[in-house]
mmCIF file of C-alpha atoms in Angstrom:
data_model
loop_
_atom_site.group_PDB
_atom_site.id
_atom_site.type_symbol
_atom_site.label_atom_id
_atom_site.label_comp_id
_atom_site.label_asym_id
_atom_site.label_seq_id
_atom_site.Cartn_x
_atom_site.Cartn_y
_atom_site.Cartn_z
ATOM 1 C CA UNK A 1 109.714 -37.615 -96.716
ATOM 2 C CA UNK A 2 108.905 -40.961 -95.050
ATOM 3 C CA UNK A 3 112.373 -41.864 -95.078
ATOM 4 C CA UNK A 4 113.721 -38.575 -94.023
ATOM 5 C CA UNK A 5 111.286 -39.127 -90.960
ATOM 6 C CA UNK A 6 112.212 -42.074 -89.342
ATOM 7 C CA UNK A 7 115.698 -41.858 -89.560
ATOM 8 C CA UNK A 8 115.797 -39.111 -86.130
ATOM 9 C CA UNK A 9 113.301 -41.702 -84.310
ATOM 10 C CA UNK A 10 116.128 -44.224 -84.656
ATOM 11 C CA UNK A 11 119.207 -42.517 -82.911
ATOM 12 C CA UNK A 12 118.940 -43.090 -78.972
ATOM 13 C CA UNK A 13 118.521 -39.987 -76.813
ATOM 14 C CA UNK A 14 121.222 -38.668 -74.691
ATOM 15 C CA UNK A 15 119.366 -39.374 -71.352
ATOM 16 C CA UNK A 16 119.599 -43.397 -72.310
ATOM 17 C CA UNK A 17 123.255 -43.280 -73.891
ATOM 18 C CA UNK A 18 124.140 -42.059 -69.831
ATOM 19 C CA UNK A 19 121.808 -44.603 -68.345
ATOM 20 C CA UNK A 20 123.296 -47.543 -70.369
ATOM 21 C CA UNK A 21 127.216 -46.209 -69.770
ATOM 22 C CA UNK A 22 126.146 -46.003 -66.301
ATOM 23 C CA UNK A 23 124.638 -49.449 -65.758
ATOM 24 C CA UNK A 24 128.101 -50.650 -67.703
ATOM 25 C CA UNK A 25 130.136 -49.295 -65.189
ATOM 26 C CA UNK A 26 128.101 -50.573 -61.989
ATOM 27 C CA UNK A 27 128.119 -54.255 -63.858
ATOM 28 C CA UNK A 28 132.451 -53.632 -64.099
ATOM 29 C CA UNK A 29 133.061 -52.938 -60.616
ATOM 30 C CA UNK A 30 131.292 -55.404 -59.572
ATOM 31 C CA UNK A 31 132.703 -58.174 -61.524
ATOM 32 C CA UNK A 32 136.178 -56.728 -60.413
ATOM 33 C CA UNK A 33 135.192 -56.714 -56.599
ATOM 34 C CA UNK A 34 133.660 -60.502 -57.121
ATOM 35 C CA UNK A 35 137.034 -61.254 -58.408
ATOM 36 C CA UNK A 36 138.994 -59.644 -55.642
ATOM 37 C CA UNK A 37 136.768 -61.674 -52.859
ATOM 38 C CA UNK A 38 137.446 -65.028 -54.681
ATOM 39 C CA UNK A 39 141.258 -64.250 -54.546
ATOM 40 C CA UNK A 40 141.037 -63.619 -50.592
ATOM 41 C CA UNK A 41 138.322 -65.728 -49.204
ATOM 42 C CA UNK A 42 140.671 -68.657 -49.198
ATOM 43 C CA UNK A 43 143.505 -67.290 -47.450
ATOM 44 C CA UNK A 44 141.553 -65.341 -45.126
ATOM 45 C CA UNK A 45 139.327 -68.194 -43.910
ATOM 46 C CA UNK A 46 142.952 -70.480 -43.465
ATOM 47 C CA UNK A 47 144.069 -67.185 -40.897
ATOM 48 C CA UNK A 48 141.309 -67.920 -39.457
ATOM 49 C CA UNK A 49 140.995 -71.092 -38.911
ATOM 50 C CA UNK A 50 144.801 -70.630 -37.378
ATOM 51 C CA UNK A 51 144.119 -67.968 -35.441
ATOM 52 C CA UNK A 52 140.587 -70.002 -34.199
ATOM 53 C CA UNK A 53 142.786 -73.115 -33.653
ATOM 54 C CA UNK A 54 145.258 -70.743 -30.934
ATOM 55 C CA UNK A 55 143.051 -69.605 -28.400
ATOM 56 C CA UNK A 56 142.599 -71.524 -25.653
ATOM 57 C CA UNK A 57 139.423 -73.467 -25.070
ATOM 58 C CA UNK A 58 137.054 -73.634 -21.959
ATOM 59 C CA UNK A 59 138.936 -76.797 -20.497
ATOM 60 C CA UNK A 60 142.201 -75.611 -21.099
ATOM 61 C CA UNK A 61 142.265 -72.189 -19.759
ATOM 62 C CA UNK A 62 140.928 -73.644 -16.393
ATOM 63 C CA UNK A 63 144.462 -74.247 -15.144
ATOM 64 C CA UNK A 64 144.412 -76.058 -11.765
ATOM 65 C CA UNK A 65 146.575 -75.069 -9.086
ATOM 66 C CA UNK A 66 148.283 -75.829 -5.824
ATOM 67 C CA UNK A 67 149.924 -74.038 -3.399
ATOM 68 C CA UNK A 68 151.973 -74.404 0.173
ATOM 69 C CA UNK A 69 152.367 -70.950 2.171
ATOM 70 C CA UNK A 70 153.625 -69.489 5.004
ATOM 71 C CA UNK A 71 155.239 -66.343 6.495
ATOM 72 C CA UNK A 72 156.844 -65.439 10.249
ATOM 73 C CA UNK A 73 157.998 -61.873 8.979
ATOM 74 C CA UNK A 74 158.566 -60.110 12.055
ATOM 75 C CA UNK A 75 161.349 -57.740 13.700
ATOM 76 C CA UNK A 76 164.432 -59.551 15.815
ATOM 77 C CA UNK A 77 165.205 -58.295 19.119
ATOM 78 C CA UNK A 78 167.550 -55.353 19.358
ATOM 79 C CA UNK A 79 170.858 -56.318 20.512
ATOM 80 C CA UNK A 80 173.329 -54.682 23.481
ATOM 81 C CA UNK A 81 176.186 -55.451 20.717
ATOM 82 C CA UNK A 82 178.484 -52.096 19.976
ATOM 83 C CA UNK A 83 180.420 -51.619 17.386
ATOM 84 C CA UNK A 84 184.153 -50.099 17.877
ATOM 85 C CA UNK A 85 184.124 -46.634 19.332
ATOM 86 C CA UNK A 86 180.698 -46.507 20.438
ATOM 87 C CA UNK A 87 179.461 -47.187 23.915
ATOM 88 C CA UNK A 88 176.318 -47.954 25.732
ATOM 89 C CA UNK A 89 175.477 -47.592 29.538
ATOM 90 C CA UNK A 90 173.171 -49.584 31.127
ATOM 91 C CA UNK A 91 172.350 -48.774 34.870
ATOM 92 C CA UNK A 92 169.537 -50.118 37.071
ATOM 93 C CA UNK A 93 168.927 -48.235 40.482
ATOM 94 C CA UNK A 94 168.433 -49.341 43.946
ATOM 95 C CA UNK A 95 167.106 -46.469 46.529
ATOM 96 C CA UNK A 96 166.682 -47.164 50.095
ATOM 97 C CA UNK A 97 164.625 -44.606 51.516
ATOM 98 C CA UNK A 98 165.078 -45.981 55.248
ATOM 99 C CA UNK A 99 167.843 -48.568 56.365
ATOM 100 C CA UNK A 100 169.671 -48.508 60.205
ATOM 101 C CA UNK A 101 172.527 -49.195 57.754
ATOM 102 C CA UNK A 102 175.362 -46.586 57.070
ATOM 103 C CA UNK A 103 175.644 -48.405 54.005
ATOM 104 C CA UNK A 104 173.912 -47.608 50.685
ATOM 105 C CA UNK A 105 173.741 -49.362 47.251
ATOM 106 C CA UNK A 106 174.948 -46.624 44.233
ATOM 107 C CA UNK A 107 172.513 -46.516 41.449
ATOM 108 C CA UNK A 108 175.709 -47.098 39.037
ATOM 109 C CA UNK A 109 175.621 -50.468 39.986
ATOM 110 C CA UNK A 110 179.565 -50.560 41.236
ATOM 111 C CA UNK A 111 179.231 -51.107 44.610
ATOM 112 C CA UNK A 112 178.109 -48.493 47.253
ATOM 113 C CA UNK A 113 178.643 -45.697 49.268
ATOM 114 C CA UNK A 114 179.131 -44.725 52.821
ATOM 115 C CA UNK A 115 177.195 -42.434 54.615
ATOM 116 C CA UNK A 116 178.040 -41.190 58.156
ATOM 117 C CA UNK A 117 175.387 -41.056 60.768
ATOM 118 C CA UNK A 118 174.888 -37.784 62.238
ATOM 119 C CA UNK A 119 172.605 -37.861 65.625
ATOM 120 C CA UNK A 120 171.062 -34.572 65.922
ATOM 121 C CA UNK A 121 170.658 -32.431 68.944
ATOM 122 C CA UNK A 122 166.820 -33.625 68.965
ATOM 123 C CA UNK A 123 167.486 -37.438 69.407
ATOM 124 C CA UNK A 124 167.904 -39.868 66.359
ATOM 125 C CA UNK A 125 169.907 -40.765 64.036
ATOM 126 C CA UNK A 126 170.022 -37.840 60.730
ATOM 127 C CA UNK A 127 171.740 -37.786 57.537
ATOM 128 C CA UNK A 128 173.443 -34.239 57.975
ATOM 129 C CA UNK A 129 174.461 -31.878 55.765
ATOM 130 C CA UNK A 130 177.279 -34.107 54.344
ATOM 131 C CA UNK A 131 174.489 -36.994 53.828
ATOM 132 C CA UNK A 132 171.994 -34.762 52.131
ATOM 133 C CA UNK A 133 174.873 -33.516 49.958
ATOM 134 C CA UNK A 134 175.577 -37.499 48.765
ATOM 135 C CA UNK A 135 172.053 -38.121 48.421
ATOM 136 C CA UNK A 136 171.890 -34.945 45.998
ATOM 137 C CA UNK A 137 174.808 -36.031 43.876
ATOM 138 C CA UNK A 138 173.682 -39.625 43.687
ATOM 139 C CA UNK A 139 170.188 -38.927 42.181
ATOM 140 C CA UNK A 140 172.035 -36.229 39.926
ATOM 141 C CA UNK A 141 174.762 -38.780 38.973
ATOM 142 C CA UNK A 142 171.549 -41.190 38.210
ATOM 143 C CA UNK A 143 170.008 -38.550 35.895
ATOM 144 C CA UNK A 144 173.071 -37.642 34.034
ATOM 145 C CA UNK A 145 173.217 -41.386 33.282
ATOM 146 C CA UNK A 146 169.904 -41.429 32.769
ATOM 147 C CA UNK A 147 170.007 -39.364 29.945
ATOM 148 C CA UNK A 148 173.497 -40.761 28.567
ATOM 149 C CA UNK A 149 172.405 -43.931 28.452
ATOM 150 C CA UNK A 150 168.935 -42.859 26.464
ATOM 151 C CA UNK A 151 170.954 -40.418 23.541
ATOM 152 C CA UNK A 152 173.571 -43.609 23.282
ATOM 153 C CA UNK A 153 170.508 -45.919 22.594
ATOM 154 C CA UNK A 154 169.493 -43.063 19.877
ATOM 155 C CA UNK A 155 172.919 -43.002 18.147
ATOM 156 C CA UNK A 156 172.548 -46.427 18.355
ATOM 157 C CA UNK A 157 169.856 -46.963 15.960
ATOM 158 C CA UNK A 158 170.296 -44.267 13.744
ATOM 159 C CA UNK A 159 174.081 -45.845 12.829
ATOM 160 C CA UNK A 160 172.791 -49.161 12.863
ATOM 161 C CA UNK A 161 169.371 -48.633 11.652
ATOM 162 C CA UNK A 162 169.737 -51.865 10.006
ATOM 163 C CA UNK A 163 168.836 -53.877 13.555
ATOM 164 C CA UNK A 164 165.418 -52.614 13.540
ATOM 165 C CA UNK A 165 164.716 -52.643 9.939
ATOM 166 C CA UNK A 166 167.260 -55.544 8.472
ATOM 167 C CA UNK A 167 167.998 -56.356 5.037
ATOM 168 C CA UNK A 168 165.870 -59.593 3.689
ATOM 169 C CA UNK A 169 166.370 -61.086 0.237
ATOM 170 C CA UNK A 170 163.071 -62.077 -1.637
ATOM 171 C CA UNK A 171 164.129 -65.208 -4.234
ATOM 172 C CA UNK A 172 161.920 -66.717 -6.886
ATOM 173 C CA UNK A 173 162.825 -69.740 -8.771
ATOM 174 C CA UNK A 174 160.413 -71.012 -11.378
ATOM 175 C CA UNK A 175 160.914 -74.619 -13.531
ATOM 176 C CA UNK A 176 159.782 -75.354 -16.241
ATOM 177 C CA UNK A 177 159.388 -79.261 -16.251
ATOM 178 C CA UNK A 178 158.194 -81.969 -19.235
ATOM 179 C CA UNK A 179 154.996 -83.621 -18.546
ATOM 180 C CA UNK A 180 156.216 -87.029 -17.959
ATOM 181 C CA UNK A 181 157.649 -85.642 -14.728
ATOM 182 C CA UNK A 182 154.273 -86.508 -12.934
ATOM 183 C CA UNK A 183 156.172 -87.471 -9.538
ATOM 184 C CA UNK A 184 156.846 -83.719 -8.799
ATOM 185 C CA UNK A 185 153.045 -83.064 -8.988
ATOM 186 C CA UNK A 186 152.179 -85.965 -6.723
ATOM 187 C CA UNK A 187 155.200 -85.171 -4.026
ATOM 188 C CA UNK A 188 154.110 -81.775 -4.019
ATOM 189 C CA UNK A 189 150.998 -82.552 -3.403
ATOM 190 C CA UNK A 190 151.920 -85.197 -0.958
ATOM 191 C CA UNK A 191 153.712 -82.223 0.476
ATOM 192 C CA UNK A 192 150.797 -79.997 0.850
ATOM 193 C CA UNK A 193 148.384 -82.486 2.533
ATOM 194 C CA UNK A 194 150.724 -82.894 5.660
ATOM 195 C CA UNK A 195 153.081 -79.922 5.736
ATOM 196 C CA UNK A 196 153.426 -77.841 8.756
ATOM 197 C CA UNK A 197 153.377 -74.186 7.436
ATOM 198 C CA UNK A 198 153.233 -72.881 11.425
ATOM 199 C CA UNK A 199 156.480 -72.434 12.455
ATOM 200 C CA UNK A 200 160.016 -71.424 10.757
ATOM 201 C CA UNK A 201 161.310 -74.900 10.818
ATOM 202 C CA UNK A 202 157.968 -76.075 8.915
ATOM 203 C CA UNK A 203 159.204 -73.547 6.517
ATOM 204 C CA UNK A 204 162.378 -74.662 5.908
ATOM 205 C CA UNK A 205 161.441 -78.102 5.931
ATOM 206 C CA UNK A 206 159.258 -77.145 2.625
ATOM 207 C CA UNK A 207 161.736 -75.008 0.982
ATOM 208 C CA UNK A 208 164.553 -77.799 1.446
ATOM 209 C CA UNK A 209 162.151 -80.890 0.367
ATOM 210 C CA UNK A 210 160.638 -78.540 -2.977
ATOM 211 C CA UNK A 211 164.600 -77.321 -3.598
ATOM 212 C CA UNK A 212 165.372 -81.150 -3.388
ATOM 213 C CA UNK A 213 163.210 -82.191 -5.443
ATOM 214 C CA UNK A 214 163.574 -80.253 -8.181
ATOM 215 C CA UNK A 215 166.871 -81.486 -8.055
ATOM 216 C CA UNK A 216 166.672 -84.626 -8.547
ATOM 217 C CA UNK A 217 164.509 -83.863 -11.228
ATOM 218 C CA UNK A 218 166.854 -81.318 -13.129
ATOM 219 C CA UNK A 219 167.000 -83.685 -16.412
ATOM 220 C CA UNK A 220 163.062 -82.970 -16.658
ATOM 221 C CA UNK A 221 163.518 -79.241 -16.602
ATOM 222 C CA UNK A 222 163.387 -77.503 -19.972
ATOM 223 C CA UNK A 223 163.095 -73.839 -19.106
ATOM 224 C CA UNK A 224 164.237 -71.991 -15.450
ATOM 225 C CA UNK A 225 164.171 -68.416 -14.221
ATOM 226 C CA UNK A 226 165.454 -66.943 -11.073
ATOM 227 C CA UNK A 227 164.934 -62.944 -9.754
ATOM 228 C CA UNK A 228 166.469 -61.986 -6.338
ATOM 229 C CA UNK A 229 166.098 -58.125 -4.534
ATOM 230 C CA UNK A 230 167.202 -57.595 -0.703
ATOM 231 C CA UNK A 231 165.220 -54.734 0.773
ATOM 232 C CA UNK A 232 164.310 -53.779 3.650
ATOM 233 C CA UNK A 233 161.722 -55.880 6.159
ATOM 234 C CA UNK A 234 159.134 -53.321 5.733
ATOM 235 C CA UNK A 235 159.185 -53.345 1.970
ATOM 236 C CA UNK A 236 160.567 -57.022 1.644
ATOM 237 C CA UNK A 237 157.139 -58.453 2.992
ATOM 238 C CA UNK A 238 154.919 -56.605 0.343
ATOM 239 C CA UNK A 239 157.205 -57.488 -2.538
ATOM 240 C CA UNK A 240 156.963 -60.962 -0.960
ATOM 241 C CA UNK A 241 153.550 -61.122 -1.194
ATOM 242 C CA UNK A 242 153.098 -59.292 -4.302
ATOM 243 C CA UNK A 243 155.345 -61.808 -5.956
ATOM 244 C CA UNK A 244 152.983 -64.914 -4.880
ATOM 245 C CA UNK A 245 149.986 -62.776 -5.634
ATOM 246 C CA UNK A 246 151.064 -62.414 -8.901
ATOM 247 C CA UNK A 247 151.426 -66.500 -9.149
ATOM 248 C CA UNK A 248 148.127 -66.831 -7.923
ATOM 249 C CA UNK A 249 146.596 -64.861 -10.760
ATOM 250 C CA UNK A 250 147.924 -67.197 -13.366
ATOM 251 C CA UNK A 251 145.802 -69.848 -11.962
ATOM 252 C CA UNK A 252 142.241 -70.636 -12.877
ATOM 253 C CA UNK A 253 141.810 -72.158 -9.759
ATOM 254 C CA UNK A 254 143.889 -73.245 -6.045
ATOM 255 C CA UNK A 255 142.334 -76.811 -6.410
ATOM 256 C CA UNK A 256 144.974 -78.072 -3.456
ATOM 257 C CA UNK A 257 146.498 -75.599 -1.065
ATOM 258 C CA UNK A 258 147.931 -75.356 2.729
ATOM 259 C CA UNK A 259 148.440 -72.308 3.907
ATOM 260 C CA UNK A 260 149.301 -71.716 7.602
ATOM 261 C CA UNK A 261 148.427 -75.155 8.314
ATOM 262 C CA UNK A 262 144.916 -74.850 6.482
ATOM 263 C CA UNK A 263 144.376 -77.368 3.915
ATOM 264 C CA UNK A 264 141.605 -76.901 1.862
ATOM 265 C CA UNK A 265 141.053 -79.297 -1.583
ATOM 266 C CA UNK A 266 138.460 -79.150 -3.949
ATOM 267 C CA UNK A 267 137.258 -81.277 -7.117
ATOM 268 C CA UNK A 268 139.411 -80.054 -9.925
ATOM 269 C CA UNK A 269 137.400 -79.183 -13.986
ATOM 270 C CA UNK A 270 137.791 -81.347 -15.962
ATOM 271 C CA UNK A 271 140.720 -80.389 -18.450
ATOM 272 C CA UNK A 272 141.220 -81.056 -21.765
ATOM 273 C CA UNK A 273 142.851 -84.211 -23.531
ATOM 274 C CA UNK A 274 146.391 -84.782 -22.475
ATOM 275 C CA UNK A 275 149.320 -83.933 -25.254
ATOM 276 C CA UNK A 276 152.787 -84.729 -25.488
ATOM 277 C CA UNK A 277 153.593 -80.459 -25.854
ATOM 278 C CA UNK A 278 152.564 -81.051 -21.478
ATOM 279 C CA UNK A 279 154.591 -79.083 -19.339
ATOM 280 C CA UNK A 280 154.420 -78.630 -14.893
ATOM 281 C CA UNK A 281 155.383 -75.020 -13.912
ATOM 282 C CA UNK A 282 156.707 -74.976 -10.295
ATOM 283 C CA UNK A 283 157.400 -71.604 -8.646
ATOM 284 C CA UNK A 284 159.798 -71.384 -5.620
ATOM 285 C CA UNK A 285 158.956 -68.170 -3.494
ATOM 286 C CA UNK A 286 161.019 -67.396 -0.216
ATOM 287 C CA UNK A 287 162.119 -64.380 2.133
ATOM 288 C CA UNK A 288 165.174 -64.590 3.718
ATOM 289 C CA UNK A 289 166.625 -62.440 6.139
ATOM 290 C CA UNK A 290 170.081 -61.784 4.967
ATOM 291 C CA UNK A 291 171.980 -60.697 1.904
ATOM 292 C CA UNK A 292 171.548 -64.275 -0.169
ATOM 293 C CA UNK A 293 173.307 -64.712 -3.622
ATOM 294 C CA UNK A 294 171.557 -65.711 -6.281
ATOM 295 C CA UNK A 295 172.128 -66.607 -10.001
ATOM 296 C CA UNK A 296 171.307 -63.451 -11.978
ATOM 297 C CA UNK A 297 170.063 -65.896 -15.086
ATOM 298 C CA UNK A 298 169.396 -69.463 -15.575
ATOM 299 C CA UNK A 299 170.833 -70.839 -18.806
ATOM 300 C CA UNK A 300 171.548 -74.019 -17.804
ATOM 301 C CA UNK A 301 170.548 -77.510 -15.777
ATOM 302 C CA UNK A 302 174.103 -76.791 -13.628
ATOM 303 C CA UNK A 303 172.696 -73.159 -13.005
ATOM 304 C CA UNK A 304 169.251 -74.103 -12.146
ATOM 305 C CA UNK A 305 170.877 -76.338 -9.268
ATOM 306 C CA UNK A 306 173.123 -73.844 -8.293
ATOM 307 C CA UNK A 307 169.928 -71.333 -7.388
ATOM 308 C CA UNK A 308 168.132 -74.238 -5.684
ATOM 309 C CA UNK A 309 171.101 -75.366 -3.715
ATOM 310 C CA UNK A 310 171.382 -70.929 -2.321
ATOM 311 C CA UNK A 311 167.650 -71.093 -1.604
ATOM 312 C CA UNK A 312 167.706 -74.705 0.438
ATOM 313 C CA UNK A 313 170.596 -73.386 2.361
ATOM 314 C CA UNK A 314 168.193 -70.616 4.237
ATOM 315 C CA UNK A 315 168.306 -71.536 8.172
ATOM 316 C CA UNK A 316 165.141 -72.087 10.215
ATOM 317 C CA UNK A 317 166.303 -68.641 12.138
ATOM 318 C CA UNK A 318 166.421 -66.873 8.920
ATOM 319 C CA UNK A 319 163.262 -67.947 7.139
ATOM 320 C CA UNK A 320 160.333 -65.216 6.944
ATOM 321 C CA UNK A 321 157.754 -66.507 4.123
ATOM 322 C CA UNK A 322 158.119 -69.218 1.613
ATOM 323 C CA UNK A 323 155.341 -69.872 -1.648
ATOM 324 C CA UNK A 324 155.360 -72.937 -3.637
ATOM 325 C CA UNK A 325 152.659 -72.640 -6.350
ATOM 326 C CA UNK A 326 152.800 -75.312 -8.895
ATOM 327 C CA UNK A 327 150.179 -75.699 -12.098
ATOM 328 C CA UNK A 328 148.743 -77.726 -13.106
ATOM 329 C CA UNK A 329 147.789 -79.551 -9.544
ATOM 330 C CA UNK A 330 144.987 -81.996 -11.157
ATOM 331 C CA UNK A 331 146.658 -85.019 -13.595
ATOM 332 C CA UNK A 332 143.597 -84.267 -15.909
ATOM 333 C CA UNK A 333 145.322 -80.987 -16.307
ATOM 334 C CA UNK A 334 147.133 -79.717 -19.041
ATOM 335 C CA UNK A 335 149.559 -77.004 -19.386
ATOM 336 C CA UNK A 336 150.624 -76.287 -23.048
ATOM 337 C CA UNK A 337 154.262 -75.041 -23.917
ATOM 338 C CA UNK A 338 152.347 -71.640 -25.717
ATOM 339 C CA UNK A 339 150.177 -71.124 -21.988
ATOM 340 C CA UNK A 340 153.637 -71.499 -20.137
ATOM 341 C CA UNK A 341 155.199 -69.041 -21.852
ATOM 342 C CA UNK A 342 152.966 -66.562 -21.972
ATOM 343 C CA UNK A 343 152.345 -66.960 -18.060
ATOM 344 C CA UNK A 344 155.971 -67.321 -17.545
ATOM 345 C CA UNK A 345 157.943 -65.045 -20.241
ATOM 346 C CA UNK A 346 161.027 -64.580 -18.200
ATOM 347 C CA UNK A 347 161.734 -68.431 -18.152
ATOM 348 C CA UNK A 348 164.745 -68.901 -20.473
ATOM 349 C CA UNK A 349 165.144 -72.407 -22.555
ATOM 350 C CA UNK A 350 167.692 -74.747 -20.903
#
């Protein structure tokens, strides 16, 4: 009976059976998550690090700038020319109201007219009915003309609507140069210190000597873009400015510019360590009046100069805004090949 007894007291109730299966399972899943987290620690912290090592630090994202503006956008004088089978009348008009002359100017301007003096019966010296009836058809003749002239000067502008709102080509030419091309950031700043930005021939003095330039310094270039639109003057001056605007923004700050005349320089952060992956982004902003051909692309160092020589050949008469914005302005500055291409995604590889 003894033995009979104990032998239930030994078997393990159902309640700790479940506990124990239970506590099994928790103690699996976790070992198998442990394991999982080794495999992928590694690997994960190495993205990391990568990723870490890619964005840009304090000093480098504080890109210095410099820019050289200017703009004369305004509306040329409307012109007496006519195109073939149109005509235009001009007339100025002289009226005498007295003269003891029987000779009067016509208000056509070809010559005049004779009027015969009639003396009345009351003394004097009268115009008549035949004078009155000149006078009459002289200021009717002026009116006629009058309005002529004015309609002509209507049809005028509507065909040629062009005079008063003329076509004007907005170009942009960016380079991409090497570092070691550090004479383009001093000329240009050179440039900016004593540039006159206050008159068209200022203007095209800077878009010949930048356009130059970058000539001569073609076999430092190692990517290029060029865009060109012709619209009209009212629109061409906001895409002009919204073009250099745009510039602007990629800057962390104008540490040397000259705009209208107004130079203003300021003490540039300090960047970060100098590299041999440098690059110097100059960007070549003008308005032109005119249709002005431009490169669509830029594939090469003989199409680069091709689009600078088309810009530098803009007159003084034809100039309406120019931007040069160049990064970075500061020789502590650095711009990295990854920065330049994401600020400048359009530039192709030469």
């Amino acid at each position: 009976l003894g033995a009979a007894a104990a032998a239930p007291a030994s078997s393990p109730s159902p309640v700790a059976s479940l506990r124990t299966a239970v506590s099994a399972a928790v103690a699996a899943l976790f070992a198998r998550a442990f394991a999982a987290v080794r495999k992928v620690t590694l690997p994960a912290l190495l993205a990391l690090a990568v990723v870490l090592t890619m964005l840009p630090s304090a000093a480098e994202a504080a890109k210095s700038g410099g820019r050289v503006g200017g703009s004369s956008f305004s509306r040329p004088a409307q012109t007496q020319s006519v195109s073939p089978g149109m005509t235009t009348t001009s007339s100025s008009t002289t009226i005498i109201v007295a003269s003891p002359s029987p000779w009067y100017a016509s208000p056509f301007g070809f010559g005049g007219y004779y009027v015969a003096p009639i003396i009345t019966p009351f003394g004097g010296i009268g115009f008549g009915a035949i004078g009155a009836f000149i006078l009459f058809a002289a200021f009717a003749g002026f009116l006629i003309a009058s309005m002529a002239s004015s309609r002509g000067n209507d049809v005028y502008e509507e065909e040629l609507g062009y005079v008063e709102n003329p076509p004007v080509s907005v170009m942009t030419v960016k380079v991409g140069l090497l570092a070691s091309a550090r004479h383009v950031q001093r000329d240009l700043a050179e440039m900016a210190r004593g540039a006159n930005m206050a008159d068209e021939r200022g203007l095209q003095r800077v878009v010949q000597e930048v356009a130059l330039g970058l000539m001569r310094s073609a076999e430092y270039a190692t990517h290029a873009s060029a865009t060109s639109s012709v619209l009209p003057l009212d629109q061409a001056e906001r895409a002009f400015e919204g073009a250099a605007m745009g510039e602007r923004m990629k800057l962390g700050s104008e540490t040397l510019s000259n705009v209208d005349g107004r130079v203003v320089e300021v003490a540039a952060k300090e960047g970060a360590i100098p590299s041999v992956n440098e690059y110097i982004v100059v960007s070549l902003i003008v308005a032109a009046a005119g249709e002005i051909e431009m490169p669509k692309t830029i594939s090469s160092e003989e199409g680069l100069r091709q689009a600078l020589r088309a810009i530098a050949s803009v007159g003084s008469e034809d100039v309406q805004g120019v931007e040069v914005i160049w990064a970075p302005q500061s020789f502590d500055d650095t711009l990295t090949e990854r920065q330049m291409l994401t600020d400048h995604p359009e530039m192709m590889k030469l």
